[in-house]
Amino acid sequence: VEVRSFDELRALGDRAKGKIVFFNRPMDPTLLNTFEAYGGAVDQRGSGAVEAAKAGAVAALVRSVTLARDNVPHTGAMHYDAAVPKAPAAAVGTLDANLISALLRKGENVVIRLRLSCETLPDAPSGNVLGQITGWEKPDEVIVVGGHLDSWDKGTGAHDDGSGCMQAIEVLNLFKKLNMRPRRTIRAVMFMNEENGNRGGKAYPKAPGRAHERQIAAIESDAGGFAPRGLSVEADSLVFERVLRWRPLFASLNAGDIVRGGSGVDIDPLVKGGTAGIGVIVENHRYFDYHHSANDTIDKVNPRELEMGAIVQALLCYLISEEGLAVEPASGR
Ligand SMILES: [Zn+2]
């Protein structure tokens, strides 16, 4: 049975019993920002299994949360509810989703056999990976620049988030190449386990050694290694004003779109603790073509766009390192 919303599923009543519920609400292609379109469709993947089981269905089949027209399934986080039986859930490529929908509309009896080999294994130890250039003047004031090291198993995670990791390393590399020592410490952090619970992001602020440091800013690139367009600042208005003052420099790199908004999942625990979070905004039209699928491989990453992202982050690290993020009080006379 095909539905496009949980309301529609509930309205089916007993008609979903013993069936596979096929969630087929596409991402809205009329939205300019694909992340917004993703946000409007991803509930089907996250909660589809629980809602299907509540309706008495045997499984959930979800239209891949992508705007690509192909037959590559896109995976991602989903959850169960202890009060509801665990129904298996799977994603299907958009072309097959369209085909299934057309057959159902014609009134055909569509039979789908699901054979899933996925399983949840016990937790195992892992770790964040850190490297830094220690600041010469204020070594205990730290600017984190990072991405996440883990990825979904379907692809290799080249855009999500190998790009962010490599850019963080490249930021340090650029300082080294230019033989520049920052005033404050710049620390590249490859966070572990973003996709499956954000344990690395949560562990970072609590790690030994953090106690004597001040994490003044955290920068994250986790929207793919595409051409950078700007910065999304998650901090108070004074910090935002400070970043806005640097806009002409970023505009010269076509990355002058500086807005207030979310920054990144990995750095969210830092932001909650008072660190200024800054997410890199990139050209996002193609991101969900690759996201969480077998398509997310290195050949999809344009080296020049990837490098531009590293340059923007290096510039941001340099400015924060040299000038800090605090707006100086008006000077006395
Ligand atoms: Zn990611």
Short mmCIF file of C-alpha atoms and ligand atoms in Angstrom, two decimals:
data_model
loop_
_atom_site.label_atom_id
_atom_site.label_comp_id
_atom_site.label_asym_id
_atom_site.label_seq_id
_atom_site.Cartn_x
_atom_site.Cartn_y
_atom_site.Cartn_z
CA VAL A 1 0.00 0.00 0.00
CA GLU A 2 1.35 3.41 -0.98
CA VAL A 3 1.10 6.44 1.28
CA ARG A 4 2.66 9.89 1.21
CA SER A 5 2.27 10.75 4.90
CA PHE A 6 1.71 9.19 8.31
CA ASP A 7 -1.77 10.76 8.35
CA GLU A 8 -2.58 8.99 5.12
CA LEU A 9 -1.31 5.73 6.64
CA ARG A 10 -3.52 6.13 9.73
CA ALA A 11 -6.50 6.87 7.51
CA LEU A 12 -6.03 3.47 5.85
CA GLY A 13 -7.10 1.78 9.07
CA ASP A 14 -7.02 -2.00 8.64
CA ARG A 15 -6.02 -1.84 5.00
CA ALA A 16 -2.30 -1.70 5.86
CA LYS A 17 -2.49 -4.91 7.95
CA GLY A 18 -0.12 -7.61 6.68
CA LYS A 19 1.11 -5.36 3.87
CA ILE A 20 4.34 -3.57 3.07
CA VAL A 21 3.80 0.15 3.54
CA PHE A 22 5.42 2.05 0.68
CA PHE A 23 6.25 5.63 1.73
CA ASN A 24 6.51 7.61 -1.48
CA ARG A 25 6.51 11.32 -0.67
CA PRO A 26 9.31 12.85 -2.77
CA MET A 27 11.64 15.64 -1.70
CA ASP A 28 10.03 18.93 -2.78
CA PRO A 29 11.96 19.99 -5.91
CA THR A 30 10.54 23.53 -5.80
CA LEU A 31 12.55 24.43 -2.70
CA LEU A 32 15.79 26.28 -3.45
CA ASN A 33 17.63 24.73 -0.50
CA THR A 34 17.87 20.95 -0.89
CA PHE A 35 18.49 20.55 2.85
CA GLU A 36 15.04 22.00 3.45
CA ALA A 37 13.58 19.57 0.89
CA TYR A 38 15.42 16.72 2.64
CA GLY A 39 14.01 17.82 6.00
CA GLY A 40 10.52 17.67 4.53
CA ALA A 41 10.83 14.03 3.46
CA VAL A 42 13.23 12.29 5.85
CA ASP A 43 10.59 11.52 8.49
CA GLN A 44 9.48 8.63 6.26
CA ARG A 45 12.90 7.02 6.64
CA GLY A 46 13.35 7.91 10.32
CA SER A 47 9.93 6.86 11.59
CA GLY A 48 8.54 4.75 8.72
CA ALA A 49 9.23 1.39 10.37
CA VAL A 50 7.53 2.40 13.62
CA GLU A 51 4.51 3.89 11.87
CA ALA A 52 4.19 0.87 9.55
CA ALA A 53 4.29 -1.52 12.52
CA LYS A 54 1.68 0.54 14.38
CA ALA A 55 -0.60 0.06 11.38
CA GLY A 56 -0.06 -3.71 11.52
CA ALA A 57 2.12 -3.79 8.40
CA VAL A 58 4.95 -6.31 7.97
CA ALA A 59 7.57 -3.89 6.60
CA ALA A 60 8.29 -0.35 5.40
CA LEU A 61 9.66 0.47 1.97
CA VAL A 62 10.79 4.07 1.64
CA ARG A 63 11.38 6.19 -1.46
CA SER A 64 15.03 7.21 -1.27
CA VAL A 65 15.40 10.70 0.15
CA THR A 66 17.05 12.17 -2.94
CA LEU A 67 16.17 14.25 -5.98
CA ALA A 68 18.26 12.02 -8.27
CA ARG A 69 16.44 9.96 -10.87
CA ASP A 70 18.19 6.62 -10.68
CA ASN A 71 17.89 3.25 -9.01
CA VAL A 72 20.42 3.74 -6.26
CA PRO A 73 18.94 3.34 -2.77
CA HIS A 74 19.90 5.92 -0.14
CA THR A 75 20.18 4.75 3.45
CA GLY A 76 20.32 6.67 6.73
CA ALA A 77 19.35 6.76 10.36
CA MET A 78 16.02 5.26 11.41
CA HIS A 79 14.67 4.36 14.80
CA TYR A 80 12.53 1.82 16.58
CA ASP A 81 10.14 2.23 19.46
CA ALA A 82 10.34 -0.33 22.27
CA ALA A 83 6.53 -0.32 22.52
CA VAL A 84 6.03 -1.33 18.87
CA PRO A 85 7.16 -4.52 17.05
CA LYS A 86 10.32 -4.05 14.94
CA ALA A 87 9.28 -3.98 11.28
CA PRO A 88 12.08 -4.28 8.73
CA ALA A 89 12.63 -1.17 6.62
CA ALA A 90 14.38 -0.62 3.31
CA ALA A 91 14.94 2.17 0.81
CA VAL A 92 14.22 1.95 -2.90
CA GLY A 93 15.64 4.06 -5.75
CA THR A 94 13.41 6.79 -7.17
CA LEU A 95 12.93 5.11 -10.58
CA ASP A 96 11.67 1.92 -8.94
CA ALA A 97 9.56 3.99 -6.56
CA ASN A 98 7.90 5.63 -9.56
CA LEU A 99 7.37 2.22 -11.18
CA ILE A 100 5.80 0.69 -8.05
CA SER A 101 3.56 3.74 -7.71
CA ALA A 102 2.43 3.48 -11.36
CA LEU A 103 1.65 -0.23 -10.98
CA LEU A 104 -0.34 0.38 -7.80
CA ARG A 105 -2.29 3.17 -9.51
CA LYS A 106 -3.18 0.75 -12.31
CA GLY A 107 -4.60 -1.53 -9.63
CA GLU A 108 -1.98 -4.26 -10.08
CA ASN A 109 -1.20 -6.62 -7.24
CA VAL A 110 2.41 -5.68 -6.52
CA VAL A 111 4.48 -8.33 -4.71
CA ILE A 112 7.85 -7.34 -3.25
CA ARG A 113 10.24 -9.74 -1.59
CA LEU A 114 12.59 -8.10 0.91
CA ARG A 115 15.80 -9.86 1.88
CA LEU A 116 17.82 -7.73 4.31
CA SER A 117 21.22 -8.68 5.71
CA CYS A 118 21.77 -5.61 7.87
CA GLU A 119 22.15 -5.94 11.62
CA THR A 120 23.16 -3.89 14.64
CA LEU A 121 26.38 -5.16 16.20
CA PRO A 122 27.53 -4.44 19.75
CA ASP A 123 29.36 -1.16 20.34
CA ALA A 124 33.13 -1.22 19.93
CA PRO A 125 35.77 1.30 21.01
CA SER A 126 36.73 3.95 18.49
CA GLY A 127 38.15 7.45 18.58
CA ASN A 128 38.26 10.96 17.22
CA VAL A 129 41.43 11.87 15.33
CA LEU A 130 43.04 15.21 16.13
CA GLY A 131 45.95 17.23 14.78
CA GLN A 132 46.84 20.84 15.48
CA ILE A 133 49.12 23.81 15.12
CA THR A 134 49.52 25.25 18.59
CA GLY A 135 48.97 28.99 18.85
CA TRP A 136 52.07 31.05 19.65
CA GLU A 137 50.27 33.67 21.73
CA LYS A 138 47.17 31.98 23.14
CA PRO A 139 47.77 28.24 22.94
CA ASP A 140 44.80 27.46 25.20
CA GLU A 141 42.30 29.22 22.95
CA VAL A 142 41.28 26.59 20.44
CA ILE A 143 39.65 26.90 17.04
CA VAL A 144 38.23 23.51 16.02
CA VAL A 145 37.86 22.81 12.31
CA GLY A 146 36.43 19.44 11.43
CA GLY A 147 34.27 16.89 9.78
CA HIS A 148 33.26 13.33 10.58
CA LEU A 149 35.29 10.25 9.85
CA ASP A 150 32.51 7.67 9.73
CA SER A 151 30.14 7.12 6.81
CA TRP A 152 27.26 4.93 5.78
CA ASP A 153 28.41 1.62 4.36
CA LYS A 154 26.77 1.95 0.95
CA GLY A 155 29.31 4.37 -0.53
CA THR A 156 32.72 5.48 0.68
CA GLY A 157 31.50 8.73 2.20
CA ALA A 158 33.58 10.91 -0.13
CA HIS A 159 31.24 13.90 0.20
CA ASP A 160 29.73 12.83 3.54
CA ASP A 161 32.09 13.54 5.10
CA GLY A 162 35.50 12.66 3.68
CA SER A 163 35.52 16.14 2.17
CA GLY A 164 35.12 17.85 5.53
CA CYS A 165 37.92 15.74 7.04
CA MET A 166 40.35 16.42 4.20
CA GLN A 167 39.56 20.14 4.22
CA ALA A 168 40.32 20.29 7.96
CA ILE A 169 43.71 18.66 7.32
CA GLU A 170 44.29 21.01 4.39
CA VAL A 171 43.66 24.03 6.61
CA LEU A 172 46.66 23.00 8.73
CA ASN A 173 48.62 22.16 5.60
CA LEU A 174 48.02 25.64 4.16
CA PHE A 175 49.33 27.27 7.35
CA LYS A 176 52.40 25.04 7.14
CA LYS A 177 52.97 25.77 3.45
CA LEU A 178 52.74 29.51 4.08
CA ASN A 179 55.02 29.10 7.08
CA MET A 180 52.51 30.87 9.30
CA ARG A 181 52.08 30.24 12.99
CA PRO A 182 48.61 31.21 14.26
CA ARG A 183 48.12 33.27 17.43
CA ARG A 184 45.55 30.78 18.71
CA THR A 185 45.56 26.99 18.37
CA ILE A 186 43.96 25.61 15.23
CA ARG A 187 42.88 22.01 15.71
CA ALA A 188 41.67 19.73 12.92
CA VAL A 189 39.23 17.19 14.36
CA MET A 190 37.92 14.16 12.53
CA PHE A 191 34.93 13.22 14.63
CA MET A 192 33.90 9.57 14.88
CA ASN A 193 30.33 8.22 14.78
CA GLU A 194 28.32 11.19 13.51
CA GLU A 195 25.92 9.03 11.52
CA ASN A 196 25.11 6.65 14.32
CA GLY A 197 24.65 8.69 17.46
CA ASN A 198 27.26 11.47 17.36
CA ARG A 199 29.34 9.83 20.08
CA GLY A 200 32.55 11.49 18.88
CA GLY A 201 30.98 14.93 18.91
CA LYS A 202 29.62 14.30 22.40
CA ALA A 203 32.93 12.90 23.68
CA TYR A 204 35.14 15.74 22.41
CA PRO A 205 34.19 18.44 24.95
CA LYS A 206 34.48 15.91 27.82
CA ALA A 207 37.87 14.51 26.83
CA PRO A 208 40.81 14.84 29.22
CA GLY A 209 42.78 17.97 28.43
CA ARG A 210 39.75 20.07 27.53
CA ALA A 211 39.42 21.42 31.05
CA HIS A 212 42.26 23.94 30.77
CA GLU A 213 41.31 25.02 27.23
CA ARG A 214 38.77 27.47 25.82
CA GLN A 215 37.07 26.23 22.67
CA ILE A 216 36.38 29.63 21.16
CA ALA A 217 35.09 28.51 17.76
CA ALA A 218 34.14 25.30 15.98
CA ILE A 219 33.90 25.14 12.20
CA GLU A 220 32.32 22.22 10.39
CA SER A 221 31.99 21.30 6.74
CA ASP A 222 29.42 18.50 6.44
CA ALA A 223 27.34 19.39 3.42
CA GLY A 224 29.62 17.92 0.76
CA GLY A 225 32.84 19.09 -0.88
CA PHE A 226 31.05 21.47 -3.22
CA ALA A 227 31.86 25.10 -4.06
CA PRO A 228 31.64 27.12 -0.84
CA ARG A 229 29.05 29.90 -0.85
CA GLY A 230 29.14 31.23 2.70
CA LEU A 231 29.01 30.63 6.42
CA SER A 232 26.18 29.76 8.78
CA VAL A 233 26.91 31.26 12.18
CA GLU A 234 25.43 29.69 15.31
CA ALA A 235 26.34 32.16 18.03
CA ASP A 236 25.17 35.36 19.67
CA SER A 237 24.66 38.54 17.68
CA LEU A 238 28.01 40.06 18.72
CA VAL A 239 29.90 37.09 17.27
CA PHE A 240 27.72 37.24 14.18
CA GLU A 241 28.53 40.94 13.76
CA ARG A 242 32.20 40.12 14.04
CA VAL A 243 32.00 37.49 11.29
CA LEU A 244 29.89 39.85 9.14
CA ARG A 245 32.73 42.39 9.23
CA TRP A 246 34.86 39.88 7.33
CA ARG A 247 32.25 39.44 4.62
CA PRO A 248 34.19 41.31 1.85
CA LEU A 249 37.04 38.82 2.21
CA PHE A 250 34.71 35.83 1.83
CA ALA A 251 32.75 37.57 -0.94
CA SER A 252 36.00 37.77 -2.90
CA LEU A 253 35.92 33.95 -2.89
CA ASN A 254 32.22 33.83 -3.88
CA ALA A 255 31.50 32.72 -0.32
CA GLY A 256 30.02 35.91 1.12
CA ASP A 257 26.64 34.48 2.06
CA ILE A 258 26.96 34.93 5.83
CA VAL A 259 23.79 34.09 7.74
CA ARG A 260 22.73 33.04 11.22
CA GLY A 261 21.69 29.38 11.37
CA GLY A 262 22.74 25.86 12.33
CA SER A 263 26.42 24.89 12.18
CA GLY A 264 27.02 21.12 12.36
CA VAL A 265 26.04 17.92 14.15
CA ASP A 266 29.55 17.06 15.39
CA ILE A 267 30.17 20.50 16.85
CA ASP A 268 26.69 20.83 18.32
CA PRO A 269 27.77 19.67 21.81
CA LEU A 270 30.47 22.38 21.76
CA VAL A 271 27.96 24.99 20.61
CA LYS A 272 25.60 23.96 23.42
CA GLY A 273 28.50 24.57 25.80
CA GLY A 274 28.99 28.13 24.53
CA THR A 275 31.45 27.73 21.64
CA ALA A 276 30.66 29.76 18.51
CA GLY A 277 29.66 27.29 15.78
CA ILE A 278 30.18 28.03 12.11
CA GLY A 279 28.99 25.72 9.32
CA VAL A 280 30.26 26.00 5.77
CA ILE A 281 27.44 26.68 3.29
CA VAL A 282 28.08 25.05 -0.08
CA GLU A 283 26.37 24.85 -3.44
CA ASN A 284 23.88 22.13 -2.47
CA HIS A 285 21.95 21.12 -5.59
CA ARG A 286 23.84 17.86 -6.10
CA TYR A 287 24.52 16.80 -2.51
CA PHE A 288 21.51 14.55 -2.14
CA ASP A 289 22.29 12.81 -5.45
CA TYR A 290 25.16 11.15 -3.57
CA HIS A 291 24.22 11.35 0.12
CA HIS A 292 24.20 7.98 1.99
CA SER A 293 24.33 5.95 -1.20
CA ALA A 294 26.73 3.89 -3.31
CA ASN A 295 27.10 7.07 -5.42
CA ASP A 296 29.14 8.83 -2.73
CA THR A 297 32.58 8.10 -4.16
CA ILE A 298 35.70 10.19 -4.84
CA ASP A 299 34.97 10.60 -8.57
CA LYS A 300 31.97 12.76 -7.60
CA VAL A 301 34.22 15.26 -5.79
CA ASN A 302 35.56 18.11 -7.90
CA PRO A 303 39.11 18.84 -6.67
CA ARG A 304 38.86 22.57 -7.35
CA GLU A 305 35.60 22.95 -5.42
CA LEU A 306 37.01 20.83 -2.58
CA GLU A 307 40.10 23.09 -2.42
CA MET A 308 37.96 26.23 -2.44
CA GLY A 309 36.20 24.90 0.66
CA ALA A 310 39.54 24.38 2.39
CA ILE A 311 40.67 27.89 1.43
CA VAL A 312 37.51 29.45 2.89
CA GLN A 313 37.97 27.53 6.15
CA ALA A 314 41.67 28.41 6.31
CA LEU A 315 40.79 32.09 5.88
CA LEU A 316 38.17 31.83 8.63
CA CYS A 317 40.61 30.08 10.97
CA TYR A 318 43.23 32.74 10.24
CA LEU A 319 40.86 35.63 10.98
CA ILE A 320 39.59 34.08 14.21
CA SER A 321 43.11 33.19 15.24
CA GLU A 322 44.43 36.70 14.64
CA GLU A 323 41.47 38.78 15.82
CA GLY A 324 39.43 36.52 18.07
CA LEU A 325 35.65 36.56 18.03
CA ALA A 326 34.97 39.06 20.76
CA VAL A 327 34.03 42.57 19.73
CA GLU A 328 36.32 44.94 21.62
CA PRO A 329 34.61 47.36 23.97
CA ALA A 330 34.69 50.95 22.74
CA SER A 331 38.12 52.35 23.56
CA GLY A 332 38.38 54.85 26.44
CA ARG A 333 39.71 58.35 25.86
ZN ZN B 1 27.69 13.98 7.32
#
